[in-house]
mmCIF file with all atom_site columns, C-alpha atoms in Angstrom:
data_model
loop_
_atom_site.group_PDB
_atom_site.id
_atom_site.type_symbol
_atom_site.label_atom_id
_atom_site.label_alt_id
_atom_site.label_comp_id
_atom_site.label_asym_id
_atom_site.label_entity_id
_atom_site.label_seq_id
_atom_site.pdbx_PDB_ins_code
_atom_site.Cartn_x
_atom_site.Cartn_y
_atom_site.Cartn_z
_atom_site.occupancy
_atom_site.B_iso_or_equiv
_atom_site.pdbx_formal_charge
_atom_site.auth_seq_id
_atom_site.auth_comp_id
_atom_site.auth_asym_id
_atom_site.auth_atom_id
_atom_site.pdbx_PDB_model_num
ATOM 1   C CA . MET Y 1 1   ? 162.155 -87.440  -32.947 1.00 97.00 ? 404 MET Y CA 1
ATOM 2   C CA . LYS Y 1 2   ? 163.260 -88.962  -29.637 1.00 98.00 ? 405 LYS Y CA 1
ATOM 3   C CA . ILE Y 1 3   ? 167.000 -88.736  -28.938 1.00 98.00 ? 406 ILE Y CA 1
ATOM 4   C CA . HIS Y 1 4   ? 168.493 -91.158  -26.427 1.00 98.00 ? 407 HIS Y CA 1
ATOM 5   C CA . ILE Y 1 5   ? 172.064 -90.899  -25.092 1.00 98.00 ? 408 ILE Y CA 1
ATOM 6   C CA . LEU Y 1 6   ? 173.184 -94.394  -24.072 1.00 98.00 ? 409 LEU Y CA 1
ATOM 7   C CA . HIS Y 1 7   ? 176.452 -95.752  -22.752 1.00 98.00 ? 410 HIS Y CA 1
ATOM 8   C CA . GLY Y 1 8   ? 178.772 -98.661  -23.396 1.00 98.00 ? 411 GLY Y CA 1
ATOM 9   C CA . LEU Y 1 9   ? 177.987 -102.148 -24.555 1.00 98.00 ? 412 LEU Y CA 1
ATOM 10  C CA . GLN Y 1 10  ? 174.659 -102.290 -22.753 1.00 98.00 ? 413 GLN Y CA 1
ATOM 11  C CA . GLY Y 1 11  ? 173.661 -99.042  -24.387 1.00 98.00 ? 414 GLY Y CA 1
ATOM 12  C CA . ALA Y 1 12  ? 174.550 -100.478 -27.777 1.00 98.00 ? 415 ALA Y CA 1
ATOM 13  C CA . ARG Y 1 13  ? 172.430 -103.556 -27.089 1.00 98.00 ? 416 ARG Y CA 1
ATOM 14  C CA . ASN Y 1 14  ? 169.500 -101.296 -26.170 1.00 98.00 ? 417 ASN Y CA 1
ATOM 15  C CA . ALA Y 1 15  ? 169.894 -98.977  -29.167 1.00 98.00 ? 418 ALA Y CA 1
ATOM 16  C CA . CYS Y 1 16  ? 166.832 -98.430  -31.330 1.00 97.00 ? 419 CYS Y CA 1
ATOM 17  C CA . GLY Y 1 17  ? 166.025 -96.467  -34.459 1.00 98.00 ? 420 GLY Y CA 1
ATOM 18  C CA . ILE Y 1 18  ? 169.171 -95.035  -35.995 1.00 98.00 ? 421 ILE Y CA 1
ATOM 19  C CA . ALA Y 1 19  ? 172.081 -95.893  -33.695 1.00 98.00 ? 422 ALA Y CA 1
ATOM 20  C CA . VAL Y 1 20  ? 175.236 -93.796  -33.717 1.00 98.00 ? 423 VAL Y CA 1
ATOM 21  C CA . VAL Y 1 21  ? 178.042 -95.792  -32.114 1.00 98.00 ? 424 VAL Y CA 1
ATOM 22  C CA . ILE Y 1 22  ? 180.558 -93.212  -30.888 1.00 98.00 ? 425 ILE Y CA 1
ATOM 23  C CA . ASP Y 1 23  ? 184.267 -93.779  -30.269 1.00 98.00 ? 426 ASP Y CA 1
ATOM 24  C CA . VAL Y 1 24  ? 186.299 -90.570  -30.478 1.00 98.00 ? 427 VAL Y CA 1
ATOM 25  C CA . PHE Y 1 25  ? 189.535 -91.953  -28.928 1.00 98.00 ? 428 PHE Y CA 1
ATOM 26  C CA . ARG Y 1 26  ? 190.176 -93.610  -31.388 1.00 98.00 ? 429 ARG Y CA 1
ATOM 27  C CA . ALA Y 1 27  ? 188.311 -96.219  -33.431 1.00 98.00 ? 430 ALA Y CA 1
ATOM 28  C CA . PHE Y 1 28  ? 185.851 -94.163  -35.419 1.00 98.00 ? 431 PHE Y CA 1
ATOM 29  C CA . SER Y 1 29  ? 188.097 -91.153  -35.784 1.00 98.00 ? 432 SER Y CA 1
ATOM 30  C CA . LEU Y 1 30  ? 190.627 -93.593  -37.241 1.00 98.00 ? 433 LEU Y CA 1
ATOM 31  C CA . GLU Y 1 31  ? 188.113 -95.082  -39.676 1.00 98.00 ? 434 GLU Y CA 1
ATOM 32  C CA . CYS Y 1 32  ? 187.331 -91.593  -41.010 1.00 98.00 ? 435 CYS Y CA 1
ATOM 33  C CA . TYR Y 1 33  ? 191.029 -91.001  -41.605 1.00 98.00 ? 436 TYR Y CA 1
ATOM 34  C CA . MET Y 1 34  ? 191.352 -94.404  -43.266 1.00 98.00 ? 437 MET Y CA 1
ATOM 35  C CA . TYR Y 1 35  ? 188.567 -93.596  -45.708 1.00 98.00 ? 438 TYR Y CA 1
ATOM 36  C CA . ALA Y 1 36  ? 190.016 -90.129  -46.253 1.00 97.00 ? 439 ALA Y CA 1
ATOM 37  C CA . ARG Y 1 37  ? 193.241 -91.863  -47.335 1.00 97.00 ? 440 ARG Y CA 1
ATOM 38  C CA . ASN Y 1 38  ? 191.165 -93.692  -49.989 1.00 97.00 ? 441 ASN Y CA 1
ATOM 39  C CA . ALA Y 1 39  ? 190.630 -97.050  -48.279 1.00 98.00 ? 442 ALA Y CA 1
ATOM 40  C CA . THR Y 1 40  ? 188.266 -99.185  -50.347 1.00 97.00 ? 443 THR Y CA 1
ATOM 41  C CA . LYS Y 1 41  ? 186.510 -100.872 -47.430 1.00 96.00 ? 444 LYS Y CA 1
ATOM 42  C CA . ILE Y 1 42  ? 186.803 -101.348 -43.670 1.00 98.00 ? 445 ILE Y CA 1
ATOM 43  C CA . ILE Y 1 43  ? 185.593 -104.616 -42.142 1.00 97.00 ? 446 ILE Y CA 1
ATOM 44  C CA . PRO Y 1 44  ? 185.048 -104.408 -38.366 1.00 97.00 ? 447 PRO Y CA 1
ATOM 45  C CA . CYS Y 1 45  ? 185.546 -107.704 -36.502 1.00 97.00 ? 448 CYS Y CA 1
ATOM 46  C CA . GLY Y 1 46  ? 184.447 -108.319 -32.945 1.00 96.00 ? 449 GLY Y CA 1
ATOM 47  C CA . THR Y 1 47  ? 187.308 -110.651 -31.991 1.00 97.00 ? 450 THR Y CA 1
ATOM 48  C CA . VAL Y 1 48  ? 190.973 -110.984 -32.803 1.00 98.00 ? 451 VAL Y CA 1
ATOM 49  C CA . GLU Y 1 49  ? 190.307 -114.559 -33.917 1.00 98.00 ? 452 GLU Y CA 1
ATOM 50  C CA . GLU Y 1 50  ? 187.702 -113.382 -36.423 1.00 97.00 ? 453 GLU Y CA 1
ATOM 51  C CA . ALA Y 1 51  ? 190.162 -110.794 -37.705 1.00 98.00 ? 454 ALA Y CA 1
ATOM 52  C CA . PHE Y 1 52  ? 192.886 -113.380 -38.318 1.00 98.00 ? 455 PHE Y CA 1
ATOM 53  C CA . SER Y 1 53  ? 190.342 -115.718 -39.922 1.00 97.00 ? 456 SER Y CA 1
ATOM 54  C CA . MET Y 1 54  ? 189.255 -112.939 -42.277 1.00 97.00 ? 457 MET Y CA 1
ATOM 55  C CA . LYS Y 1 55  ? 192.911 -112.296 -43.104 1.00 98.00 ? 458 LYS Y CA 1
ATOM 56  C CA . LEU Y 1 56  ? 193.400 -115.981 -44.007 1.00 97.00 ? 459 LEU Y CA 1
ATOM 57  C CA . ARG Y 1 57  ? 190.500 -115.740 -46.448 1.00 96.00 ? 460 ARG Y CA 1
ATOM 58  C CA . HIS Y 1 58  ? 191.727 -112.418 -47.835 1.00 97.00 ? 461 HIS Y CA 1
ATOM 59  C CA . PRO Y 1 59  ? 195.548 -112.301 -47.607 1.00 98.00 ? 462 PRO Y CA 1
ATOM 60  C CA . GLY Y 1 60  ? 195.682 -108.894 -49.276 1.00 97.00 ? 463 GLY Y CA 1
ATOM 61  C CA . TYR Y 1 61  ? 193.645 -107.206 -46.542 1.00 98.00 ? 464 TYR Y CA 1
ATOM 62  C CA . LEU Y 1 62  ? 195.435 -105.183 -43.856 1.00 98.00 ? 465 LEU Y CA 1
ATOM 63  C CA . LEU Y 1 63  ? 194.955 -105.869 -40.130 1.00 98.00 ? 466 LEU Y CA 1
ATOM 64  C CA . ALA Y 1 64  ? 194.510 -102.917 -37.769 1.00 98.00 ? 467 ALA Y CA 1
ATOM 65  C CA . GLY Y 1 65  ? 193.401 -102.767 -34.160 1.00 98.00 ? 468 GLY Y CA 1
ATOM 66  C CA . GLU Y 1 66  ? 194.089 -102.997 -30.462 1.00 98.00 ? 469 GLU Y CA 1
ATOM 67  C CA . ARG Y 1 67  ? 193.272 -104.500 -27.126 1.00 97.00 ? 470 ARG Y CA 1
ATOM 68  C CA . ASN Y 1 68  ? 193.511 -102.135 -24.141 1.00 94.00 ? 471 ASN Y CA 1
ATOM 69  C CA . GLY Y 1 69  ? 194.981 -99.577  -26.543 1.00 96.00 ? 472 GLY Y CA 1
ATOM 70  C CA . VAL Y 1 70  ? 197.944 -101.762 -27.543 1.00 97.00 ? 473 VAL Y CA 1
ATOM 71  C CA . MET Y 1 71  ? 198.378 -102.977 -31.121 1.00 98.00 ? 474 MET Y CA 1
ATOM 72  C CA . VAL Y 1 72  ? 197.474 -106.653 -31.460 1.00 98.00 ? 475 VAL Y CA 1
ATOM 73  C CA . GLU Y 1 73  ? 200.542 -108.824 -32.005 1.00 97.00 ? 476 GLU Y CA 1
ATOM 74  C CA . GLY Y 1 74  ? 200.746 -109.930 -35.628 1.00 98.00 ? 477 GLY Y CA 1
ATOM 75  C CA . PHE Y 1 75  ? 198.711 -106.982 -36.939 1.00 98.00 ? 478 PHE Y CA 1
ATOM 76  C CA . ASP Y 1 76  ? 199.975 -104.516 -39.536 1.00 98.00 ? 479 ASP Y CA 1
ATOM 77  C CA . TYR Y 1 77  ? 198.815 -101.456 -37.629 1.00 98.00 ? 480 TYR Y CA 1
ATOM 78  C CA . GLY Y 1 78  ? 197.374 -100.430 -34.297 1.00 98.00 ? 481 GLY Y CA 1
ATOM 79  C CA . ASN Y 1 79  ? 194.389 -98.175  -33.674 1.00 98.00 ? 482 ASN Y CA 1
ATOM 80  C CA . SER Y 1 80  ? 196.324 -94.956  -34.195 1.00 98.00 ? 483 SER Y CA 1
ATOM 81  C CA . PRO Y 1 81  ? 195.158 -92.286  -36.688 1.00 98.00 ? 484 PRO Y CA 1
ATOM 82  C CA . SER Y 1 82  ? 198.675 -90.877  -36.876 1.00 98.00 ? 485 SER Y CA 1
ATOM 83  C CA . GLN Y 1 83  ? 199.901 -94.173  -38.343 1.00 96.00 ? 486 GLN Y CA 1
ATOM 84  C CA . PHE Y 1 84  ? 197.636 -93.631  -41.339 1.00 96.00 ? 487 PHE Y CA 1
ATOM 85  C CA . GLU Y 1 85  ? 198.014 -89.897  -41.827 1.00 93.00 ? 488 GLU Y CA 1
ATOM 86  C CA . ALA Y 1 86  ? 200.483 -90.129  -44.695 1.00 91.00 ? 489 ALA Y CA 1
ATOM 87  C CA . LEU Y 1 87  ? 199.513 -93.518  -46.146 1.00 96.00 ? 490 LEU Y CA 1
ATOM 88  C CA . ASP Y 1 88  ? 197.936 -94.066  -49.539 1.00 97.00 ? 491 ASP Y CA 1
ATOM 89  C CA . LEU Y 1 89  ? 195.270 -96.707  -48.946 1.00 98.00 ? 492 LEU Y CA 1
ATOM 90  C CA . THR Y 1 90  ? 193.906 -96.689  -52.480 1.00 98.00 ? 493 THR Y CA 1
ATOM 91  C CA . GLY Y 1 91  ? 192.574 -100.148 -53.290 1.00 97.00 ? 494 GLY Y CA 1
ATOM 92  C CA . LYS Y 1 92  ? 193.146 -101.418 -49.746 1.00 98.00 ? 495 LYS Y CA 1
ATOM 93  C CA . SER Y 1 93  ? 190.611 -103.189 -47.543 1.00 98.00 ? 496 SER Y CA 1
ATOM 94  C CA . ILE Y 1 94  ? 191.242 -103.072 -43.811 1.00 98.00 ? 497 ILE Y CA 1
ATOM 95  C CA . ILE Y 1 95  ? 190.131 -105.484 -41.088 1.00 98.00 ? 498 ILE Y CA 1
ATOM 96  C CA . HIS Y 1 96  ? 189.599 -103.503 -37.882 1.00 98.00 ? 499 HIS Y CA 1
ATOM 97  C CA . THR Y 1 97  ? 189.043 -104.738 -34.330 1.00 98.00 ? 500 THR Y CA 1
ATOM 98  C CA . THR Y 1 98  ? 189.006 -102.675 -31.127 1.00 98.00 ? 501 THR Y CA 1
ATOM 99  C CA . SER Y 1 99  ? 188.094 -102.958 -27.462 1.00 96.00 ? 502 SER Y CA 1
ATOM 100 C CA . ALA Y 1 100 ? 185.202 -100.478 -27.502 1.00 97.00 ? 503 ALA Y CA 1
ATOM 101 C CA . GLY Y 1 101 ? 183.911 -98.986  -30.749 1.00 97.00 ? 504 GLY Y CA 1
ATOM 102 C CA . VAL Y 1 102 ? 183.848 -102.140 -32.850 1.00 98.00 ? 505 VAL Y CA 1
ATOM 103 C CA . GLN Y 1 103 ? 182.303 -104.062 -29.945 1.00 98.00 ? 506 GLN Y CA 1
ATOM 104 C CA . GLY Y 1 104 ? 179.508 -101.503 -30.022 1.00 98.00 ? 507 GLY Y CA 1
ATOM 105 C CA . LEU Y 1 105 ? 178.875 -102.227 -33.706 1.00 97.00 ? 508 LEU Y CA 1
ATOM 106 C CA . VAL Y 1 106 ? 178.531 -105.918 -32.928 1.00 96.00 ? 509 VAL Y CA 1
ATOM 107 C CA . ALA Y 1 107 ? 176.184 -105.230 -30.014 1.00 97.00 ? 510 ALA Y CA 1
ATOM 108 C CA . ALA Y 1 108 ? 174.012 -102.686 -31.865 1.00 96.00 ? 511 ALA Y CA 1
ATOM 109 C CA . SER Y 1 109 ? 173.033 -104.989 -34.698 1.00 82.00 ? 512 SER Y CA 1
ATOM 110 C CA . HIS Y 1 110 ? 169.369 -104.939 -33.667 1.00 88.00 ? 513 HIS Y CA 1
ATOM 111 C CA . ALA Y 1 111 ? 168.984 -101.213 -34.288 1.00 97.00 ? 514 ALA Y CA 1
ATOM 112 C CA . GLN Y 1 112 ? 167.133 -100.199 -37.441 1.00 97.00 ? 515 GLN Y CA 1
ATOM 113 C CA . GLU Y 1 113 ? 170.318 -98.664  -38.849 1.00 98.00 ? 516 GLU Y CA 1
ATOM 114 C CA . VAL Y 1 114 ? 173.837 -98.122  -37.491 1.00 98.00 ? 517 VAL Y CA 1
ATOM 115 C CA . VAL Y 1 115 ? 176.429 -95.466  -38.272 1.00 98.00 ? 518 VAL Y CA 1
ATOM 116 C CA . THR Y 1 116 ? 179.624 -94.511  -36.483 1.00 98.00 ? 519 THR Y CA 1
ATOM 117 C CA . GLY Y 1 117 ? 180.289 -91.234  -34.716 1.00 98.00 ? 520 GLY Y CA 1
ATOM 118 C CA . ALA Y 1 118 ? 183.333 -89.113  -33.913 1.00 98.00 ? 521 ALA Y CA 1
ATOM 119 C CA . LEU Y 1 119 ? 184.018 -85.418  -33.462 1.00 98.00 ? 522 LEU Y CA 1
ATOM 120 C CA . CYS Y 1 120 ? 185.723 -85.248  -36.837 1.00 98.00 ? 523 CYS Y CA 1
ATOM 121 C CA . ASN Y 1 121 ? 182.456 -85.963  -38.697 1.00 98.00 ? 524 ASN Y CA 1
ATOM 122 C CA . ALA Y 1 122 ? 179.810 -85.176  -36.058 1.00 98.00 ? 525 ALA Y CA 1
ATOM 123 C CA . SER Y 1 123 ? 177.943 -82.558  -38.109 1.00 98.00 ? 526 SER Y CA 1
ATOM 124 C CA . ALA Y 1 124 ? 177.751 -84.903  -41.094 1.00 98.00 ? 527 ALA Y CA 1
ATOM 125 C CA . VAL Y 1 125 ? 176.245 -87.574  -38.830 1.00 98.00 ? 528 VAL Y CA 1
ATOM 126 C CA . ALA Y 1 126 ? 173.709 -85.128  -37.382 1.00 98.00 ? 529 ALA Y CA 1
ATOM 127 C CA . ASN Y 1 127 ? 172.733 -83.856  -40.821 1.00 98.00 ? 530 ASN Y CA 1
ATOM 128 C CA . TYR Y 1 128 ? 172.263 -87.400  -42.068 1.00 98.00 ? 531 TYR Y CA 1
ATOM 129 C CA . ILE Y 1 129 ? 169.948 -88.145  -39.154 1.00 98.00 ? 532 ILE Y CA 1
ATOM 130 C CA . LEU Y 1 130 ? 167.966 -84.985  -39.855 1.00 98.00 ? 533 LEU Y CA 1
ATOM 131 C CA . SER Y 1 131 ? 167.588 -86.050  -43.487 1.00 98.00 ? 534 SER Y CA 1
ATOM 132 C CA . GLN Y 1 132 ? 166.160 -89.419  -42.387 1.00 98.00 ? 535 GLN Y CA 1
ATOM 133 C CA . ASN Y 1 133 ? 163.909 -87.994  -39.651 1.00 98.00 ? 536 ASN Y CA 1
ATOM 134 C CA . PRO Y 1 134 ? 163.651 -91.251  -37.671 1.00 98.00 ? 537 PRO Y CA 1
ATOM 135 C CA . GLU Y 1 135 ? 161.301 -91.718  -34.749 1.00 98.00 ? 538 GLU Y CA 1
ATOM 136 C CA . ASN Y 1 136 ? 164.212 -92.717  -32.489 1.00 98.00 ? 539 ASN Y CA 1
ATOM 137 C CA . VAL Y 1 137 ? 167.920 -91.887  -32.426 1.00 98.00 ? 540 VAL Y CA 1
ATOM 138 C CA . SER Y 1 138 ? 170.313 -93.709  -30.099 1.00 98.00 ? 541 SER Y CA 1
ATOM 139 C CA . LEU Y 1 139 ? 173.612 -91.938  -29.481 1.00 98.00 ? 542 LEU Y CA 1
ATOM 140 C CA . VAL Y 1 140 ? 175.829 -94.588  -27.902 1.00 98.00 ? 543 VAL Y CA 1
ATOM 141 C CA . ALA Y 1 141 ? 178.915 -93.234  -26.121 1.00 98.00 ? 544 ALA Y CA 1
ATOM 142 C CA . MET Y 1 142 ? 181.106 -96.331  -25.946 1.00 98.00 ? 545 MET Y CA 1
ATOM 143 C CA . GLY Y 1 143 ? 183.682 -95.128  -23.404 1.00 98.00 ? 546 GLY Y CA 1
ATOM 144 C CA . TRP Y 1 144 ? 186.720 -97.148  -22.347 1.00 97.00 ? 547 TRP Y CA 1
ATOM 145 C CA . ASN Y 1 145 ? 186.389 -100.808 -23.340 1.00 95.00 ? 548 ASN Y CA 1
ATOM 146 C CA . GLY Y 1 146 ? 182.622 -100.344 -23.508 1.00 96.00 ? 549 GLY Y CA 1
ATOM 147 C CA . VAL Y 1 147 ? 182.279 -100.342 -19.707 1.00 96.00 ? 550 VAL Y CA 1
ATOM 148 C CA . LYS Y 1 148 ? 183.619 -97.020  -18.368 1.00 97.00 ? 551 LYS Y CA 1
ATOM 149 C CA . GLN Y 1 149 ? 182.106 -93.697  -19.423 1.00 98.00 ? 552 GLN Y CA 1
ATOM 150 C CA . THR Y 1 150 ? 184.555 -91.191  -20.915 1.00 98.00 ? 553 THR Y CA 1
ATOM 151 C CA . GLU Y 1 151 ? 184.242 -87.463  -21.513 1.00 98.00 ? 554 GLU Y CA 1
ATOM 152 C CA . GLU Y 1 152 ? 185.092 -87.402  -25.209 1.00 98.00 ? 555 GLU Y CA 1
ATOM 153 C CA . ASP Y 1 153 ? 182.357 -89.814  -26.288 1.00 98.00 ? 556 ASP Y CA 1
ATOM 154 C CA . ILE Y 1 154 ? 179.737 -88.106  -24.117 1.00 98.00 ? 557 ILE Y CA 1
ATOM 155 C CA . LEU Y 1 155 ? 180.791 -84.728  -25.538 1.00 98.00 ? 558 LEU Y CA 1
ATOM 156 C CA . CYS Y 1 156 ? 180.410 -86.043  -29.080 1.00 99.00 ? 559 CYS Y CA 1
ATOM 157 C CA . ALA Y 1 157 ? 176.936 -87.426  -28.285 1.00 99.00 ? 560 ALA Y CA 1
ATOM 158 C CA . LYS Y 1 158 ? 175.831 -84.108  -26.802 1.00 98.00 ? 561 LYS Y CA 1
ATOM 159 C CA . TYR Y 1 159 ? 177.240 -82.202  -29.768 1.00 99.00 ? 562 TYR Y CA 1
ATOM 160 C CA . ILE Y 1 160 ? 175.389 -84.377  -32.280 1.00 99.00 ? 563 ILE Y CA 1
ATOM 161 C CA . ARG Y 1 161 ? 172.201 -83.971  -30.232 1.00 98.00 ? 564 ARG Y CA 1
ATOM 162 C CA . SER Y 1 162 ? 172.621 -80.195  -30.140 1.00 98.00 ? 565 SER Y CA 1
ATOM 163 C CA . ILE Y 1 163 ? 172.816 -80.030  -33.939 1.00 98.00 ? 566 ILE Y CA 1
ATOM 164 C CA . ILE Y 1 164 ? 169.778 -82.258  -34.399 1.00 98.00 ? 567 ILE Y CA 1
ATOM 165 C CA . GLU Y 1 165 ? 167.845 -80.068  -31.971 1.00 98.00 ? 568 GLU Y CA 1
ATOM 166 C CA . GLY Y 1 166 ? 168.790 -76.951  -33.924 1.00 98.00 ? 569 GLY Y CA 1
ATOM 167 C CA . ASN Y 1 167 ? 171.023 -75.404  -31.280 1.00 97.00 ? 570 ASN Y CA 1
ATOM 168 C CA . PRO Y 1 168 ? 174.616 -76.398  -32.161 1.00 97.00 ? 571 PRO Y CA 1
ATOM 169 C CA . MET Y 1 169 ? 177.057 -76.288  -29.268 1.00 97.00 ? 572 MET Y CA 1
ATOM 170 C CA . ALA Y 1 170 ? 178.874 -73.001  -29.847 1.00 96.00 ? 573 ALA Y CA 1
ATOM 171 C CA . ASP Y 1 171 ? 181.991 -73.847  -27.832 1.00 98.00 ? 574 ASP Y CA 1
ATOM 172 C CA . ILE Y 1 172 ? 182.535 -77.368  -29.151 1.00 98.00 ? 575 ILE Y CA 1
ATOM 173 C CA . ARG Y 1 173 ? 186.122 -76.731  -30.217 1.00 98.00 ? 576 ARG Y CA 1
ATOM 174 C CA . GLU Y 1 174 ? 187.057 -75.344  -26.813 1.00 98.00 ? 577 GLU Y CA 1
ATOM 175 C CA . LYS Y 1 175 ? 185.405 -78.323  -25.126 1.00 98.00 ? 578 LYS Y CA 1
ATOM 176 C CA . ALA Y 1 176 ? 187.258 -80.691  -27.472 1.00 98.00 ? 579 ALA Y CA 1
ATOM 177 C CA . LEU Y 1 177 ? 190.614 -79.146  -26.573 1.00 98.00 ? 580 LEU Y CA 1
ATOM 178 C CA . ALA Y 1 178 ? 189.728 -79.303  -22.864 1.00 98.00 ? 581 ALA Y CA 1
ATOM 179 C CA . LEU Y 1 179 ? 189.731 -83.096  -23.219 1.00 98.00 ? 582 LEU Y CA 1
ATOM 180 C CA . ARG Y 1 180 ? 193.505 -82.779  -22.899 1.00 98.00 ? 583 ARG Y CA 1
ATOM 181 C CA . GLU Y 1 181 ? 192.970 -82.460  -19.145 1.00 97.00 ? 584 GLU Y CA 1
ATOM 182 C CA . GLN Y 1 182 ? 190.461 -85.299  -19.015 1.00 96.00 ? 585 GLN Y CA 1
ATOM 183 C CA . GLU Y 1 183 ? 190.535 -88.669  -20.823 1.00 95.00 ? 586 GLU Y CA 1
ATOM 184 C CA . GLY Y 1 184 ? 192.995 -87.157  -23.297 1.00 97.00 ? 587 GLY Y CA 1
ATOM 185 C CA . LYS Y 1 185 ? 195.760 -86.951  -20.668 1.00 98.00 ? 588 LYS Y CA 1
ATOM 186 C CA . LYS Y 1 186 ? 197.146 -90.289  -21.775 1.00 97.00 ? 589 LYS Y CA 1
ATOM 187 C CA . PHE Y 1 187 ? 198.212 -88.812  -25.117 1.00 98.00 ? 590 PHE Y CA 1
ATOM 188 C CA . PHE Y 1 188 ? 200.577 -86.443  -23.301 1.00 98.00 ? 591 PHE Y CA 1
ATOM 189 C CA . ASP Y 1 189 ? 202.197 -89.020  -21.032 1.00 98.00 ? 592 ASP Y CA 1
ATOM 190 C CA . PRO Y 1 190 ? 205.835 -89.444  -22.191 1.00 98.00 ? 593 PRO Y CA 1
ATOM 191 C CA . SER Y 1 191 ? 205.868 -93.049  -20.974 1.00 97.00 ? 594 SER Y CA 1
ATOM 192 C CA . ARG Y 1 192 ? 202.866 -94.008  -23.154 1.00 97.00 ? 595 ARG Y CA 1
ATOM 193 C CA . GLN Y 1 193 ? 203.769 -92.433  -26.484 1.00 98.00 ? 596 GLN Y CA 1
ATOM 194 C CA . SER Y 1 194 ? 204.284 -95.802  -28.169 1.00 96.00 ? 597 SER Y CA 1
ATOM 195 C CA . VAL Y 1 195 ? 200.635 -96.653  -27.476 1.00 97.00 ? 598 VAL Y CA 1
ATOM 196 C CA . PHE Y 1 196 ? 198.935 -93.240  -27.289 1.00 98.00 ? 599 PHE Y CA 1
ATOM 197 C CA . PRO Y 1 197 ? 200.996 -90.788  -29.388 1.00 98.00 ? 600 PRO Y CA 1
ATOM 198 C CA . GLU Y 1 198 ? 200.241 -87.107  -28.857 1.00 98.00 ? 601 GLU Y CA 1
ATOM 199 C CA . ARG Y 1 199 ? 199.443 -86.646  -32.556 1.00 98.00 ? 602 ARG Y CA 1
ATOM 200 C CA . ASP Y 1 200 ? 196.411 -88.918  -32.128 1.00 98.00 ? 603 ASP Y CA 1
ATOM 201 C CA . PHE Y 1 201 ? 194.882 -86.464  -29.671 1.00 98.00 ? 604 PHE Y CA 1
ATOM 202 C CA . TRP Y 1 202 ? 195.056 -83.597  -32.144 1.00 98.00 ? 605 TRP Y CA 1
ATOM 203 C CA . LEU Y 1 203 ? 193.649 -85.695  -34.983 1.00 98.00 ? 606 LEU Y CA 1
ATOM 204 C CA . CYS Y 1 204 ? 190.778 -87.060  -32.877 1.00 98.00 ? 607 CYS Y CA 1
ATOM 205 C CA . THR Y 1 205 ? 189.775 -83.637  -31.535 1.00 98.00 ? 608 THR Y CA 1
ATOM 206 C CA . LYS Y 1 206 ? 189.501 -81.955  -34.925 1.00 98.00 ? 609 LYS Y CA 1
ATOM 207 C CA . VAL Y 1 207 ? 185.836 -81.057  -35.219 1.00 98.00 ? 610 VAL Y CA 1
ATOM 208 C CA . ASP Y 1 208 ? 183.828 -81.479  -38.435 1.00 98.00 ? 611 ASP Y CA 1
ATOM 209 C CA . VAL Y 1 209 ? 186.744 -81.938  -40.825 1.00 98.00 ? 612 VAL Y CA 1
ATOM 210 C CA . PHE Y 1 210 ? 184.894 -84.642  -42.807 1.00 98.00 ? 613 PHE Y CA 1
ATOM 211 C CA . ASP Y 1 211 ? 181.493 -84.357  -44.485 1.00 97.00 ? 614 ASP Y CA 1
ATOM 212 C CA . HIS Y 1 212 ? 181.054 -88.118  -44.856 1.00 98.00 ? 615 HIS Y CA 1
ATOM 213 C CA . VAL Y 1 213 ? 179.330 -90.711  -42.678 1.00 98.00 ? 616 VAL Y CA 1
ATOM 214 C CA . ILE Y 1 214 ? 180.426 -94.315  -42.117 1.00 98.00 ? 617 ILE Y CA 1
ATOM 215 C CA . HIS Y 1 215 ? 177.441 -96.625  -42.582 1.00 98.00 ? 618 HIS Y CA 1
ATOM 216 C CA . ILE Y 1 216 ? 177.418 -100.156 -41.175 1.00 97.00 ? 619 ILE Y CA 1
ATOM 217 C CA . ASP Y 1 217 ? 176.269 -103.087 -43.300 1.00 95.00 ? 620 ASP Y CA 1
ATOM 218 C CA . TYR Y 1 218 ? 175.302 -106.409 -41.678 1.00 93.00 ? 621 TYR Y CA 1
ATOM 219 C CA . LYS Y 1 219 ? 175.200 -109.451 -43.949 1.00 87.00 ? 622 LYS Y CA 1
ATOM 220 C CA . ASP Y 1 220 ? 175.607 -113.157 -43.142 1.00 80.00 ? 623 ASP Y CA 1
ATOM 221 C CA . GLU Y 1 221 ? 177.135 -112.354 -39.731 1.00 78.00 ? 624 GLU Y CA 1
ATOM 222 C CA . VAL Y 1 222 ? 179.845 -110.231 -41.375 1.00 87.00 ? 625 VAL Y CA 1
ATOM 223 C CA . ILE Y 1 223 ? 180.033 -106.501 -40.678 1.00 94.00 ? 626 ILE Y CA 1
ATOM 224 C CA . SER Y 1 224 ? 181.320 -104.148 -43.347 1.00 95.00 ? 627 SER Y CA 1
ATOM 225 C CA . THR Y 1 225 ? 181.187 -100.402 -43.792 1.00 97.00 ? 628 THR Y CA 1
ATOM 226 C CA . HIS Y 1 226 ? 180.820 -97.839  -46.514 1.00 96.00 ? 629 HIS Y CA 1
ATOM 227 C CA . TRP Y 1 227 ? 181.659 -94.123  -46.620 1.00 97.00 ? 630 TRP Y CA 1
ATOM 228 C CA . ALA Y 1 228 ? 179.052 -91.747  -48.010 1.00 96.00 ? 631 ALA Y CA 1
ATOM 229 C CA . LYS Y 1 229 ? 178.933 -87.967  -48.307 1.00 94.00 ? 632 LYS Y CA 1
ATOM 230 C CA . HIS Y 1 230 ? 176.037 -86.152  -46.613 1.00 82.00 ? 633 HIS Y CA 1
#
């Protein structure tokens, strides 16, 4: 098995085999929490226009997402896991668009198979890959807006790789908490709490709290996801 760590949108375009599109802060951590709150389905959309168009066709769906971290005007929710922590999403379908993670899903559509990645379900992702034993694995660290590398997504990629290789990173939780002094600083800035609440940092840096994997389904130019235990 060949494991490739790739970066950003270009990395997603180049992904082969099983692609893991990683966005720890916050898109794919959020989607895990959405499914954990019993969401029926999450539909990632590459553009805000597509999201609103999907909403017109399905008025009962919820809109969630951001641009540059800020909730899109007219949406029901932003891209914040803490907004969903206490919600009951039973029976709800959610349209989700973001500046990095979801863009990676759109760009990685030529890979053999695509799943999402975050610290909160990293071991489940690695174990799924091991069960499939593909020739190639592409771990795509999306970074900020798909163009700037960030520590949390690279850490998640390296952690998943370490599990696949049979040598799990022993200090992963310490490294996750150290993100507070790196890309995670924004969650502790008092002036940015309306966009990056501190609670999001703690939720996104929980390691291996879910044993499910989010699988991406591509059909008729529409992306949807499903949540499966592994």
